XYZ file of C-alpha atoms in Angstrom:
87
model
C 0.000 0.000 0.000
C 2.897 2.367 0.646
C 4.077 1.840 -2.939
C 0.685 2.962 -4.211
C 0.780 6.017 -1.947
C 4.205 6.821 -3.400
C 2.774 6.456 -6.903
C 0.041 8.902 -5.913
C 2.685 11.384 -4.731
C 4.516 11.063 -8.054
C 1.309 11.550 -10.019
C 0.476 14.567 -7.871
C 3.874 16.135 -8.564
C 3.570 15.379 -12.286
C 0.439 17.492 -12.432
C 1.209 20.132 -9.794
C 5.004 20.465 -9.754
C 4.732 24.251 -9.888
C 3.263 24.311 -6.344
C 5.411 24.330 -3.240
C 3.358 21.841 -1.233
C 2.300 18.318 -2.028
C 0.185 15.626 -0.459
C 0.785 15.233 3.273
C 0.715 11.722 4.732
C -2.277 11.225 6.986
C -4.252 14.140 5.585
C -6.980 14.121 2.920
C -5.828 15.108 -0.561
C -6.097 18.815 -1.262
C -5.643 20.221 -4.729
C -3.820 23.522 -5.028
C -6.263 26.439 -5.082
C -7.401 27.343 -8.578
C -6.223 24.103 -10.191
C -8.447 22.407 -12.737
C -7.888 18.706 -13.231
C -9.889 16.171 -15.227
C -12.121 13.675 -13.450
C -9.936 10.640 -14.259
C -6.836 12.251 -12.764
C -8.677 13.370 -9.645
C -10.256 9.952 -9.149
C -6.937 8.122 -9.472
C -5.230 10.572 -7.109
C -7.950 10.052 -4.503
C -7.649 6.271 -4.806
C -3.845 6.280 -4.629
C -3.691 8.750 -1.746
C -6.475 7.219 0.369
C -5.753 7.656 4.078
C -6.261 4.008 5.010
C -3.847 1.669 3.191
C -6.614 -0.925 2.836
C -8.690 1.631 0.888
C -5.954 2.316 -1.681
C -6.234 0.998 -5.205
C -3.931 -1.907 -6.030
C -1.277 -1.819 -8.743
C -3.159 -4.001 -11.237
C -6.391 -2.044 -10.750
C -4.522 1.253 -11.058
C -3.126 0.198 -14.431
C -6.675 -0.509 -15.615
C -7.937 2.876 -14.401
C -9.435 5.279 -16.951
C -6.466 7.623 -16.404
C -4.265 5.156 -18.313
C -6.801 4.176 -20.982
C -5.763 7.025 -23.248
C -2.166 7.944 -23.820
C -1.033 11.489 -23.171
C -0.484 11.848 -26.920
C -4.130 10.947 -27.548
C -5.228 13.534 -24.976
C -3.016 16.167 -26.588
C -4.363 15.319 -30.031
C -7.923 15.608 -28.752
C -7.328 19.140 -27.473
C -5.482 20.129 -30.653
C -2.004 20.489 -29.209
C -0.418 17.997 -31.595
C -2.538 18.444 -34.680
C -0.300 18.734 -37.725
C 2.886 17.749 -35.896
C 4.868 14.747 -37.097
C 5.861 11.991 -34.703
């Protein structure tokens, strides 16, 4: 369970590295004020950073989570960031 919490910390920092504070062990997850994050990211963060280790998502279930269903490239293409760029 601690590995999954660590994964949650990494995911948090991937999305909010520009903020000085991160998740604090033993406290509910708090997003930085003014941050907008998609539902899949928020859901996975909540599951990875659950207070009780027994409530945390397991590794195999995390890999099947909707957050990982679409690659980041697909998400960028959907919002137009990569349209017309060559791989």
